Amino acid sequence: MKKPYRTLAAAVVLACVVLSLAVPAGLAAAGQNDQSQDYTLDELRQGGEQVSQLNPSKRRVGRLTSVSLLNYPTGPMSDFGGSDFKFLTPSTTVQRDRVMLYVNTYERNPSNLTVHKVYWEEGSQTVVRNGTKVEVPAAVNVTETTEEVAVSGDSETLVPVHLTSHYDDEVEVTMWVEGDRSNARWRFAHQTSETMRPVNLETAGAATWWGLTTFLFPAVFGVVIGWPIGYLLQETMLVGPMKDRRWWMKIGAAGGFVAIFVLWDGLASLLISLGPVTGIITFALTLGVVLDNESSVRKVLLRQLMTGDGIQEQDDVRALRTTQVKGQLARVIEHDGDHYLVAKGARRAFARAIAGAAKIEDWDRIEDNIPTSGGSSYAEEIHLDPRVDEPLDIVLPQINIAFPATEDITPKYIGRVALGSIAAVGIGAMVSWTAWGTPSYGWLALAPVFGALVIRPNNPRVRFEPASTMQMQAETRNTLLARDYAEGETNDELRRRNQKLEGQAQAERVELENERRKTATDEVLRSRGADPEAVGESEREAWKSARDEDKEADDEEERSS
């Protein structure tokens, strides 16, 4: 981030923080006055006894009747026909001039209900104690209205209860259902939304101003803040030809901020429920250190000898190629007079989108050394095969997100993290105040944006260099040793196989000899009138010995003659 952007960011953050703190404080300090009241502060603070874990607004009215209080939230979506209700809780601020009573009764002839509504503000009053004036907490600006609501004979009835309009200040409301055995009592806050104000000559200006501040100004605010954030995102995250996507990032960032205001109701609930998780992710992202791209030149010296038809053995020493991209294509893209290398394939898509492309140094020097194919400069496909007499080193783009080392945590880095944290909290507080009327968890919506601003991948450059004689000699030696080792393993395997086959052949020869001798013995026994099957093993051995002796005698006689 350049210094002008830092100054602008600091000014925006300071303004947002001041506004987010000053405006709610002014609202809280709005005028109060002392008036007499018919109820004590302790009485009005009572919100009734909850009788259901699933429904926090459910109360008992007698033995056979229960009553729940429902609230219809106001907002850009619900104002135009939305009807999703929520059970009213003590922390709810009702923005409509009515709430709904959901009556569930088992009485055959249920009577109508009388509802008391007391509007009040918490303040103080002066009393005299022991001759001294002291300020004590008290309910001020107390007004009371009653309303009778009709309950039908059905088991379930939904009837409205009207509230007095309060446009300027938020008031507390204590409401209960009259009855001897009634425990139906609620407490909530009420401030009428400007969308409910009747428009006439006196209120037209206020209604117009409310529309501008609620819809138009937040939208403009989202675009104004989202645009520079999108610009900083593309400047920080993207390099080289990937910057052509800058317009999409700006529009996306601006649209995201506008969406916060349009969908604030559901988004607020989601962020509150995921608040700790989002905070942990943000903290982890802030640990990413901003690396200097100029110091990220990387080279890979892994090469192997080329083999194949047409390559002579004596030429293998010089016919080297890179193993990083052997058997695949890479892409060279021209952008603003520079050339960048990106790899093809789905697995590299994420790396290209985040880390961009690796810049090729000294392109003019090596351009003639690389055969290219492709019709346009933006879609050149090259086989990274260098000239035979000048092998090259190559590295493909890669993401290298590192945690800061001790020497990297400098005052400049700490200031960047602190500025980003203040920006996330301050701008988020302003956003949440605009949307909900008070600072809340809305700042968590900016947590991923802040994390993306702080972290930056280390995008390497590519340098093509001729391999030195020592590198070529070392590579050749290692390759030859590997070949000798592989050939040695092959010879040992053949010797082991030959020995195994020799053993099997010897066993087969012995088995054949034994079979031949058995057949000859059987023939001798038959010639002398004996049955070979009836002759025992001892007699067979005797016959075999006699036959062998006769054979030796015949052989001796033959040799003598």
PDB file of C-alpha atoms in Angstrom, residues 220 226 235 310 356 435 526:
ATOM      1  CA  VAL A 220     -23.148   5.243  -1.615  1.00  0.00           C
ATOM      2  CA  GLY A 226     -15.907  -1.004  -1.298  1.00  0.00           C
ATOM      3  CA  GLU A 235      -3.106  -4.379  -6.185  1.00  0.00           C
ATOM      4  CA  GLY A 310      17.796 -39.856 -32.704  1.00  0.00           C
ATOM      5  CA  GLY A 356      -0.878 -14.527 -10.576  1.00  0.00           C
ATOM      6  CA  ALA A 435     -28.019  -0.717   9.785  1.00  0.00           C
ATOM      7  CA  ARG A 526       7.425-109.482 -15.998  1.00  0.00           C
TER       8      ARG A 526
END
